[in-house]
Short mmCIF file of C-alpha atoms in Angstrom, two decimals:
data_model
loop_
_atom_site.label_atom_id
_atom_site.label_comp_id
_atom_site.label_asym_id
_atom_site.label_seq_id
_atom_site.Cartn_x
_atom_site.Cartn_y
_atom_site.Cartn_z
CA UNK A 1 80.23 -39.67 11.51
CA UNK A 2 77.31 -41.46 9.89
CA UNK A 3 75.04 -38.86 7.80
CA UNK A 4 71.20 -39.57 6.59
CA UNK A 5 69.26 -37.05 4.34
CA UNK A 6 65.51 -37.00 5.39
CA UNK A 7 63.75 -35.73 2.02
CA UNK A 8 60.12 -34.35 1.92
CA UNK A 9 59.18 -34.14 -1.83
CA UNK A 10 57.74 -31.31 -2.94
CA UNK A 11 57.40 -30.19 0.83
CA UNK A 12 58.15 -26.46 1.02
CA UNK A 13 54.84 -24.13 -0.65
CA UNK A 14 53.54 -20.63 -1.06
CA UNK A 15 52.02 -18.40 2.16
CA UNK A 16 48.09 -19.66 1.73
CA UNK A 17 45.45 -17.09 2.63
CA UNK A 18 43.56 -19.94 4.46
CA UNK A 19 46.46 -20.06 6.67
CA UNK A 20 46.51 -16.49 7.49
CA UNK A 21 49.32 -15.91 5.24
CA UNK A 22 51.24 -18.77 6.21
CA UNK A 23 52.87 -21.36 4.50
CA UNK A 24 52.25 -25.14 5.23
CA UNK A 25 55.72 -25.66 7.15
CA UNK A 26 54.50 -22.80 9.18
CA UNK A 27 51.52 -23.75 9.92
CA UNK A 28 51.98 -27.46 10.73
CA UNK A 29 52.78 -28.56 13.72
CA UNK A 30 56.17 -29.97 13.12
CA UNK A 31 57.92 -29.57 16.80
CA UNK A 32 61.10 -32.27 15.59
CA UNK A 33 61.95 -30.03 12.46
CA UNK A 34 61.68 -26.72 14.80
CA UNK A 35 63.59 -28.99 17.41
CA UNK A 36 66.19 -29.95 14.70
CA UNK A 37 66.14 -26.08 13.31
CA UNK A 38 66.66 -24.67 16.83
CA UNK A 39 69.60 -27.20 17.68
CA UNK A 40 71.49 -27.29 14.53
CA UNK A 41 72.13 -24.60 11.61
CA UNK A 42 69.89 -23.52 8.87
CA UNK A 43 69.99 -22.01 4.98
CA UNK A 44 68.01 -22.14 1.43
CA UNK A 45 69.28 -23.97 -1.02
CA UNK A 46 68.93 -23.55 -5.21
CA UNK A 47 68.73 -26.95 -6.34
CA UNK A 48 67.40 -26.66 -10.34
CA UNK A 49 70.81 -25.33 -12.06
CA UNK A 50 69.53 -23.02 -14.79
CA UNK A 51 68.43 -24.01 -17.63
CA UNK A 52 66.44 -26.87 -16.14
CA UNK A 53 62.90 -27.77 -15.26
CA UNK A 54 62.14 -28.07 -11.51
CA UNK A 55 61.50 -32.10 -12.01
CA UNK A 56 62.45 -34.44 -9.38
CA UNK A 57 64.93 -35.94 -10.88
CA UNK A 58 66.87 -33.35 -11.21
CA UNK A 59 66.96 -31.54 -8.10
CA UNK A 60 67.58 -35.08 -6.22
CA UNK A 61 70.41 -35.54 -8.57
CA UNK A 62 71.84 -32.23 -7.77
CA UNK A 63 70.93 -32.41 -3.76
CA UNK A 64 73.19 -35.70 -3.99
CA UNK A 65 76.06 -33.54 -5.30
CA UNK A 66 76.02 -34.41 -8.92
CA UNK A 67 76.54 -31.34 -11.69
CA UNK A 68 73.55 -31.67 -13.72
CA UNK A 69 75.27 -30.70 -16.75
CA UNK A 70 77.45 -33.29 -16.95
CA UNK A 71 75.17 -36.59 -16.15
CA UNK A 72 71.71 -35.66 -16.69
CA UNK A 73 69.60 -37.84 -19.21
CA UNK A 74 66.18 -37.75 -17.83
CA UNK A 75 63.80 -39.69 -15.61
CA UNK A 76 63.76 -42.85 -18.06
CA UNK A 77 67.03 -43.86 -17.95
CA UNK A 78 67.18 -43.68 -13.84
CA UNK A 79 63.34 -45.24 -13.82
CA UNK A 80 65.42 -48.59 -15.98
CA UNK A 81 67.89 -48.17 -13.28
CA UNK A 82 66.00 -49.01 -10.66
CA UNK A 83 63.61 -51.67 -11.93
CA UNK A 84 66.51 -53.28 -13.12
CA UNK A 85 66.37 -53.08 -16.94
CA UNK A 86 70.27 -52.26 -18.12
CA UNK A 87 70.16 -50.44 -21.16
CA UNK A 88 71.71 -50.97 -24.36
CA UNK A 89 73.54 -48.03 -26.04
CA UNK A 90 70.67 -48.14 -28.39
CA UNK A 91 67.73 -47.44 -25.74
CA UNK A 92 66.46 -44.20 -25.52
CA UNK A 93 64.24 -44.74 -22.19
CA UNK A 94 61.31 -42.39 -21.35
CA UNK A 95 59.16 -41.85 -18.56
CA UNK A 96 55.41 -43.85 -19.42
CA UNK A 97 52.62 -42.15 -17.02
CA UNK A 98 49.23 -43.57 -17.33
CA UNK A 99 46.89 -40.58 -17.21
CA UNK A 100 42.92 -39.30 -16.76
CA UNK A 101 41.50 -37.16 -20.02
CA UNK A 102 38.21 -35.70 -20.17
CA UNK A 103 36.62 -33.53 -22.52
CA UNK A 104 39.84 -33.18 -24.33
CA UNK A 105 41.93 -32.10 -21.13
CA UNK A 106 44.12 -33.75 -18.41
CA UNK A 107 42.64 -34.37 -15.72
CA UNK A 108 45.10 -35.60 -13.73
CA UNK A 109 49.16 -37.06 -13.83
CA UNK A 110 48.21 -40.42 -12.15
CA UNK A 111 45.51 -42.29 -14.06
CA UNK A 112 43.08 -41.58 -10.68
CA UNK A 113 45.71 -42.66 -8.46
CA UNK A 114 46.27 -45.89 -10.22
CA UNK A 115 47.22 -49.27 -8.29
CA UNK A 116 50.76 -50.87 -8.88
CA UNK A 117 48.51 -53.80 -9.63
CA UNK A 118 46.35 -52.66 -12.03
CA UNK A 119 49.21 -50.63 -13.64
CA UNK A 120 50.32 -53.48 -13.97
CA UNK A 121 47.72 -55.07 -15.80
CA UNK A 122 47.53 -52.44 -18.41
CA UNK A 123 51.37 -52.11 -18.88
CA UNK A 124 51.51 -56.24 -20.00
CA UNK A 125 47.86 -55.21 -22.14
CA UNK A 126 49.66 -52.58 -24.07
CA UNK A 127 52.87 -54.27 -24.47
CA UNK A 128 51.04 -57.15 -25.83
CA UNK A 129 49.25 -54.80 -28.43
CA UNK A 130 51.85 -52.40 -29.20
CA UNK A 131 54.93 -53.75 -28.27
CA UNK A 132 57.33 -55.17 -30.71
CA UNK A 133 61.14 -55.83 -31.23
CA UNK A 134 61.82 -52.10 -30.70
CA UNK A 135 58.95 -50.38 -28.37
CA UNK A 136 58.50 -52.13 -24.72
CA UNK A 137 56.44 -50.46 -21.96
CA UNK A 138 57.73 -51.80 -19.05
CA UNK A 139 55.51 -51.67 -15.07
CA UNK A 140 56.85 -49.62 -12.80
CA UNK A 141 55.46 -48.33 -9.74
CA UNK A 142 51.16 -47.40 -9.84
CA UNK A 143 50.92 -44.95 -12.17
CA UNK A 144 55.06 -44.29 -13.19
CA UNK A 145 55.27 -46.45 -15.81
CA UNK A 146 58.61 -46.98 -18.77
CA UNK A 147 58.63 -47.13 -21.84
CA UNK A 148 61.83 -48.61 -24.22
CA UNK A 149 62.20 -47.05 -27.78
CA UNK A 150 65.51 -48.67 -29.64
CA UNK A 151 66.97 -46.27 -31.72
CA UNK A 152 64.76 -43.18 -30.54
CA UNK A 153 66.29 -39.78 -30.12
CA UNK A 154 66.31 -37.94 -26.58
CA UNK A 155 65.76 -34.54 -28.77
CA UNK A 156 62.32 -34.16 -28.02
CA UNK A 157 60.02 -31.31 -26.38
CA UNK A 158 57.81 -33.21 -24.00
CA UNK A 159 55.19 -32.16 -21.37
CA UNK A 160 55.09 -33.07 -17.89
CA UNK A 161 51.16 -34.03 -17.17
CA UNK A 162 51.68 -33.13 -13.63
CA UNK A 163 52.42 -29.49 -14.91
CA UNK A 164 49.66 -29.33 -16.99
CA UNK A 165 46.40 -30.11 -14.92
CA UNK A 166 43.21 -28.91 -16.74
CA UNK A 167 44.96 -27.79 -20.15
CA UNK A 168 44.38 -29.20 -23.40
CA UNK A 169 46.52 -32.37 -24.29
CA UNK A 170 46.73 -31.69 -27.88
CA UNK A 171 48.90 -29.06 -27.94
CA UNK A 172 51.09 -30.52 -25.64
CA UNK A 173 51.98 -34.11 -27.76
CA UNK A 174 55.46 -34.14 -28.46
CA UNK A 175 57.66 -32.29 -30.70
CA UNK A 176 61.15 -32.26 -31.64
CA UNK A 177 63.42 -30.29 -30.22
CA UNK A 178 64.29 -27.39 -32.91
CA UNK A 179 67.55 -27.94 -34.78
CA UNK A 180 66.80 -31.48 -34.20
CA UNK A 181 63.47 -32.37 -36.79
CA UNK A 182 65.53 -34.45 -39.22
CA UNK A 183 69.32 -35.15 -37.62
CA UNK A 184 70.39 -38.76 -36.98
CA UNK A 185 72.41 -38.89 -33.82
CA UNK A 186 75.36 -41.41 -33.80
CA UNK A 187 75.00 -44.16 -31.47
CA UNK A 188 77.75 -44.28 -28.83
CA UNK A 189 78.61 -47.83 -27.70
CA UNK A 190 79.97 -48.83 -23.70
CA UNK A 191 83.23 -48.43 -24.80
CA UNK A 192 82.98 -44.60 -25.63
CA UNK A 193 82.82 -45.20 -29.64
CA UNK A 194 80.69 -44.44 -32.18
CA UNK A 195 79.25 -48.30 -33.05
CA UNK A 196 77.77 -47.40 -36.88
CA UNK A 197 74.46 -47.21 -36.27
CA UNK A 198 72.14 -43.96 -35.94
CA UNK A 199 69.16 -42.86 -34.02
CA UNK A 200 66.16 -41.71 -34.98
CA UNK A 201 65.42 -37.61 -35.95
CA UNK A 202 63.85 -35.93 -33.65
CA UNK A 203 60.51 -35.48 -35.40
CA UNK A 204 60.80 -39.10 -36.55
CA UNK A 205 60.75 -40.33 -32.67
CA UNK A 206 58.17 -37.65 -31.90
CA UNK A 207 55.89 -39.02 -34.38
CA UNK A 208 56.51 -42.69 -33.03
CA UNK A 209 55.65 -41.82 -29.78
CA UNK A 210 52.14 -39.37 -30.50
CA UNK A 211 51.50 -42.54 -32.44
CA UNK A 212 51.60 -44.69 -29.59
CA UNK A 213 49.65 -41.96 -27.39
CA UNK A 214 46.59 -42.15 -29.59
CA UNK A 215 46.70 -45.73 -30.26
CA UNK A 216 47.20 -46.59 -26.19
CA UNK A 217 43.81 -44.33 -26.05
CA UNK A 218 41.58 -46.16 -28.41
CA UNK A 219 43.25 -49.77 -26.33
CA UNK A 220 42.76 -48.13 -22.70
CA UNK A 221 39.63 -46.96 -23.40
CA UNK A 222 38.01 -50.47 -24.34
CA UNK A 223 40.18 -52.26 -21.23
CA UNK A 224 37.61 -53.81 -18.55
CA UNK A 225 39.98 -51.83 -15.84
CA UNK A 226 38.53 -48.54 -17.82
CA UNK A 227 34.88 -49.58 -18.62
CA UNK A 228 34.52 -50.34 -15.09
CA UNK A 229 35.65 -46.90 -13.89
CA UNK A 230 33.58 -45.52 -16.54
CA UNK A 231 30.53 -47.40 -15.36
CA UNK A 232 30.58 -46.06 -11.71
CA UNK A 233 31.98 -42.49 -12.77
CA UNK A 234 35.30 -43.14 -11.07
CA UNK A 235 38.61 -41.19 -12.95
CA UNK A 236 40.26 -44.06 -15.69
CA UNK A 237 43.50 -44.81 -16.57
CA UNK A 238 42.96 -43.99 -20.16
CA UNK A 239 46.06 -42.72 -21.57
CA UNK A 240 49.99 -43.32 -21.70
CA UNK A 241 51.98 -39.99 -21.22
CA UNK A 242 55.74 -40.25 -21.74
CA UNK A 243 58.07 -37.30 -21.08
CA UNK A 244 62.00 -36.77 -19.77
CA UNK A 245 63.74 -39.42 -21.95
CA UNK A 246 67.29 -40.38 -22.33
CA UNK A 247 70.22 -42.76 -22.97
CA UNK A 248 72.60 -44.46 -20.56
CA UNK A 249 74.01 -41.93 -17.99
CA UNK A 250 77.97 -41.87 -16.94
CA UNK A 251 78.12 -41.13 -13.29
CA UNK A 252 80.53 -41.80 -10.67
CA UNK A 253 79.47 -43.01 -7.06
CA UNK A 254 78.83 -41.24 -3.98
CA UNK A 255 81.78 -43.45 -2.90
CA UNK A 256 84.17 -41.98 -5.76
CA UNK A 257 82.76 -38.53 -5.00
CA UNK A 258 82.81 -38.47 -1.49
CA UNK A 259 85.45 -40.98 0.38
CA UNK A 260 83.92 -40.90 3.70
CA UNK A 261 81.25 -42.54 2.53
CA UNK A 262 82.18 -46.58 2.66
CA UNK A 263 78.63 -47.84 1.44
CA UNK A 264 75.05 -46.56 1.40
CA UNK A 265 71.16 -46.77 1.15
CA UNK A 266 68.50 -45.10 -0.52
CA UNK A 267 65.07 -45.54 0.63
CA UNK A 268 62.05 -44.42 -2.09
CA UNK A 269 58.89 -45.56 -3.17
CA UNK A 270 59.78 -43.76 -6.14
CA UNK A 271 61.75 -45.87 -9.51
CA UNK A 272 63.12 -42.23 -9.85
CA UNK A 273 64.43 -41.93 -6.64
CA UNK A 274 65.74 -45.22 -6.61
CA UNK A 275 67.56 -45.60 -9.75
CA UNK A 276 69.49 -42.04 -8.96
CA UNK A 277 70.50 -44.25 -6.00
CA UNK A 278 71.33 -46.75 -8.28
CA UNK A 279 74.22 -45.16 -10.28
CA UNK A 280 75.36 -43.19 -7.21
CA UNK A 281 76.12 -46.73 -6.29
CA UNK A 282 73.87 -47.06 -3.43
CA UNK A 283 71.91 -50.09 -2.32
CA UNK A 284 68.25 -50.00 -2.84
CA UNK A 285 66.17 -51.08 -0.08
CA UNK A 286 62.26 -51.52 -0.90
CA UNK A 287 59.78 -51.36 1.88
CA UNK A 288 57.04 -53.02 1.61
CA UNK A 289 53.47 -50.71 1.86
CA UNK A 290 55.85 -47.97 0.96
CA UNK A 291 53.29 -46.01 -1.59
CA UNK A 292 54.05 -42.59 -2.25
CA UNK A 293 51.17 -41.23 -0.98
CA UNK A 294 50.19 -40.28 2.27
CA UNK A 295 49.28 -43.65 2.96
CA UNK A 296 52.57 -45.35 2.61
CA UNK A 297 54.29 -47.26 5.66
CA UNK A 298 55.96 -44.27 7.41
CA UNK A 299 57.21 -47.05 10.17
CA UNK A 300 58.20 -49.56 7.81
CA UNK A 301 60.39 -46.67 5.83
CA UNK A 302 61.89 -45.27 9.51
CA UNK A 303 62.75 -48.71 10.54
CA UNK A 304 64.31 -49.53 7.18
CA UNK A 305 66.61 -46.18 7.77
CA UNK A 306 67.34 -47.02 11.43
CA UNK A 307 68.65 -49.90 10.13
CA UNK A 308 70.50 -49.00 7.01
CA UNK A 309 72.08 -46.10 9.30
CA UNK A 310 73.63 -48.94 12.15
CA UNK A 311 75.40 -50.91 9.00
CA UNK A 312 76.29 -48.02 6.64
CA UNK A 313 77.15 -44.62 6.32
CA UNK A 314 74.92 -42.79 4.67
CA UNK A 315 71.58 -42.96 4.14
CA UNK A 316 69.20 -40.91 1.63
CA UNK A 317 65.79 -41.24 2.76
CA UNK A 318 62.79 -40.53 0.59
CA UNK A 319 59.39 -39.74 0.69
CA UNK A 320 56.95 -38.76 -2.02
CA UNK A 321 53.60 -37.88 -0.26
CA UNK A 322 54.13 -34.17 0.33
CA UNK A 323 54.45 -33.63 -3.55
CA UNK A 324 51.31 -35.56 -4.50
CA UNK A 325 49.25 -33.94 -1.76
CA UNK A 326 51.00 -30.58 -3.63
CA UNK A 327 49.88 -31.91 -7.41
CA UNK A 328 46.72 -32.60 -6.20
CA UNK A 329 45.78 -29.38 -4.34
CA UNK A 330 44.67 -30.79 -1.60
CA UNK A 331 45.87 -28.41 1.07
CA UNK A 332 44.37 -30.57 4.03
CA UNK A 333 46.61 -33.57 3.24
CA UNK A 334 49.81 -31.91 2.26
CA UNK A 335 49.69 -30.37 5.98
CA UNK A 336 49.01 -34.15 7.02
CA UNK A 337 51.88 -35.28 4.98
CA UNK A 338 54.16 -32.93 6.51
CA UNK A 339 53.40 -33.56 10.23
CA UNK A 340 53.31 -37.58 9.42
CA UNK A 341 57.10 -36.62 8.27
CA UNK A 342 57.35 -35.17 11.13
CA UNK A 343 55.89 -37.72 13.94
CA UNK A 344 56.43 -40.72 12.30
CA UNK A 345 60.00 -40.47 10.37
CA UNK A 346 61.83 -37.69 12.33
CA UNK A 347 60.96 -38.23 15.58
CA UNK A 348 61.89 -42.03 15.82
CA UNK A 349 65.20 -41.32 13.89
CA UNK A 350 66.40 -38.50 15.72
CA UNK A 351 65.12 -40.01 19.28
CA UNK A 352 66.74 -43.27 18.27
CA UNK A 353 70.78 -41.80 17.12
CA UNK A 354 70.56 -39.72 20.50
CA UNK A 355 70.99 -43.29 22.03
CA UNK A 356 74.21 -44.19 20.20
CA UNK A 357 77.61 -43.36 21.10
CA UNK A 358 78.17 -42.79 17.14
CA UNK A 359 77.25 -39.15 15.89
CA UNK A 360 75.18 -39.02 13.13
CA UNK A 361 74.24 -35.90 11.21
CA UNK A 362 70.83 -35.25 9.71
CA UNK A 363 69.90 -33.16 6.94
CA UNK A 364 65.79 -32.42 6.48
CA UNK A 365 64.86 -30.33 3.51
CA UNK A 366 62.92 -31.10 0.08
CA UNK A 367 63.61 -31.08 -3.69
CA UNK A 368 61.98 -27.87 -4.98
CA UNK A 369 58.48 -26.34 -3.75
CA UNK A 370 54.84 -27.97 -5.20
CA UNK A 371 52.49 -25.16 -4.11
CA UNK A 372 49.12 -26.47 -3.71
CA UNK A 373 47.66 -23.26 -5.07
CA UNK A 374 49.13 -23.97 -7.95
CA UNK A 375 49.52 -27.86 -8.18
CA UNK A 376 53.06 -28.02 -10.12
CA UNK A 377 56.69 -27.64 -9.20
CA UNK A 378 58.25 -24.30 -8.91
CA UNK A 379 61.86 -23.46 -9.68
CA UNK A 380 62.39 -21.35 -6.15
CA UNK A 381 65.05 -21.87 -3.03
CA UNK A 382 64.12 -24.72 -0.73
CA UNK A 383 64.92 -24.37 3.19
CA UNK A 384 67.42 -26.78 4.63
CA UNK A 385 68.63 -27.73 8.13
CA UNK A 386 71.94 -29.69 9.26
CA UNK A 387 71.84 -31.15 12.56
CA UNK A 388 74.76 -33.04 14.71
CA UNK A 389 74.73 -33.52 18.47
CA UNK A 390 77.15 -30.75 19.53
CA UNK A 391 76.69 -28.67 16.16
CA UNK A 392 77.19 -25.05 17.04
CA UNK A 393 74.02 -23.46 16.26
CA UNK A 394 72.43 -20.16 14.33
CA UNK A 395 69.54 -18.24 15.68
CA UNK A 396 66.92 -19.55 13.88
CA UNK A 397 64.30 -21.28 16.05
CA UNK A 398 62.38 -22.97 13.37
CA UNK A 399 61.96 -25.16 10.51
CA UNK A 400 59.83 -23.40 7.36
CA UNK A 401 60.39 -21.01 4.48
CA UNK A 402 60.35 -17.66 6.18
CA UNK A 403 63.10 -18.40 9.07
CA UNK A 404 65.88 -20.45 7.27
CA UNK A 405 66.37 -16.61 5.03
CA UNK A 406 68.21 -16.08 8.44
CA UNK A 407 70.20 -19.42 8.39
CA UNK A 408 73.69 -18.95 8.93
CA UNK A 409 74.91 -21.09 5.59
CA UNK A 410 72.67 -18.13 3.65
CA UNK A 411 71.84 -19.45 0.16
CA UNK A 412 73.53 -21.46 -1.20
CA UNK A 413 73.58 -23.73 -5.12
CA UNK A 414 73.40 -26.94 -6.18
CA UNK A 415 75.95 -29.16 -5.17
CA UNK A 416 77.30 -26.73 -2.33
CA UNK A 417 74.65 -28.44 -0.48
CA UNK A 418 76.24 -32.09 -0.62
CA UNK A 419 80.04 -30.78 -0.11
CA UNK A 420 78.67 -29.17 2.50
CA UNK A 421 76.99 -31.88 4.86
CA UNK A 422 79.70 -34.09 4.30
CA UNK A 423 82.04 -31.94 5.64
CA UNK A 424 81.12 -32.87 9.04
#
């Protein structure tokens, strides 16, 4: 049996009074996941072990079966991953967003929803001003940028912007992580052993990096890219914000994990996304006009899954737009989002595998809920279906929040999800 995981990020939310008390996945009109609901079985699933923020990369990481505690170093080092920049046991890698202040506050995470292009621009600018034999800021994807200390320590106390919309960024540069202010970590080399050398302290790499922060600000702000913005009272790209660094992660594949699984793809707009792939040894397929927003090429993505699926035997399928719509607020466009999953990803899939004499097993559900009421990730159960022609089913008749308390798997944690779905 082949098996493809159909992720909406950020997709599940709060009941909205605007609704009448319903939640989005209620309220849209979403007749493949109720089709998929009614046909197969349903459940919640915790996917942010504790101890954890509710970040992306790490409930992807756990939905893929991985235990957190053992291989988790952050977005940076999977963002290297899968832009192709191998690290050095030196490199502490770190998550580089390009942001929008005003009046001392973010405004928002993504630099006014920033082009790849023009992130692009401003990545080689900065790089060219403040780069040097050990600091690189590296382009990424629009507004998800990297950036490369050498000998920097991951023992810092960062801020996600997308958490903190509206707040004061002051208070929120980065500190050292207590107990860490003035230790210098040993470097580990490939081979498992110490190589000599040590990392920065904690408040030593914090102070590089506010450093940087303030200096990107005074280079951003006198950029054409920004002064044009400025000059027709559009949102600028007028900061760097890094946050979730790390070093080199250990993990094994989803081949060594799991031995059903012979080879596999992961489909993402998102360097996150794609570099978890990455180490879980999957092959990384890159749509074109895939965005992350809710104007990326839904067809494009399907097709590129449809595909992957007829060669290969698993397939972990990606899309970002619910979770921006979420960050944003905008309620009308995460409901969008949800029924473009819907129409345009689910529908063609699941009509398409009903023509094959090979089963194929589909699991829908997101990463962790991004409320639009309150724009930021939330560290609550996510509802999950499992679907196989012939799959007894539970009595749940739809696909949303509310009905999947009734699933038959219940609720369950973590990696239970992945051992799980591959047990069909």
């Amino acid at each position: 049996m082949k098996h493809i995981i159909i992720l909406g990020d950020g997709m599940s939310d709060h009941p909205v009074e605007k609704l009448g008390g319903k939640t989005l996945l209620q309220y849209a009109k979403t007749p493949y996941m109720n089709l998929l609901a009614k046909e197969g079985k349903t459940g919640r699933l915790i996917t942010v072990p504790e101890g954890f923020m509710p970040g992306s990369e790490v409930a992807n990481t756990a939905i893929m079966g991985y235990d957190l505690n053992k291989v988790y170093e952050g977005r940076g080092p999977l963002e290297a991953a899968s832009i192709g920049y191998e690290m050095a046991p030196e490199d502490m890698a770190i998550r580089c967003n390009v942001i929008y202040l005003e009046d001392g506050k973010i405004i928002t995470h993504n630099g006014g929803n920033l082009s790849t292009e023009d992130g692009d621009i401003l990545m080689k600018y900065l790089n060219e001003k403040l780069g040097n034999e050990h600091v690189k800021f590296i382009t990424g994807i629009q507004y998800r940028h990297l950036l490369i200390i050498k000998y920097a320590s991951k023992h810092i106390v960062c801020a996600p912007p997308h958490d903190h919309p509206n707040e004061e960024w002051k208070p929120l540069l980065v500190k050292s992580e207590p107990g860490w202010e003035d230790v210098h970590e040993p470097i580990i080399g490939l081979d498992g052993k110490p190589t000599g050398e040590v990392r920065l302290s904690g408040k030593e790499t914090a102070d590089l990096i506010n450093d940087l922060i303030l200096k990107s600000q005074q280079l951003l702000s006198e950029h054409p890219y920004n002064k044009n913005k400025a000059a027709s009272g559009k949102r600028q790209a007028n900061s760097i914000w890094p946050w979730s660094g790390g070093y080199r992660p250990s993990m094994k594949t989803l081949m060594q994990m799991y031995p059903t699984i012979k080879s596999g793809s992961v489909i993402s707009a998102v360097d996150l996304i794609r570099g978890i792939g990455h180490y879980a040894g999957l092959d990384i397929i890159k749509v074109p006009g895939a965005t992350g927003l809710a104007d990326t090429n839904y067809e494009g993505k399907t097709k590129a899954a449809i595909d992957a699926l007829k060669k290969q035997d698993f397939v972990y399928l990606h899309l970002e737009a619910t979770d921006e719509a979420g960050h944003d607020g905008d309620l009308e466009l995460k409901i969008n989002a949800i029924q473009y999953l819907d129409h345009r990803v689910i529908e063609p899939i699941y009509n398409e595998i009903m023509t094959w004499n090979e089963p194929v097993c589909i699991a829908v559900l997101p990463d962790h809920p991004t409320p639009v009421e309150i724009r930021t990730h939330v560290k609550e159960p996510v509802p999950f279906l499992i679907w196989y022609k012939g799959i007894q089913a539970d009595t749940v008749q739809q696909y949303d929040e509310v009905s999947c308390t009734t699933g038959e798997y219940g609720l369950i944690e973590l990696q239970q999800f992945m051992d799980t779905f591959m047990k069909y």
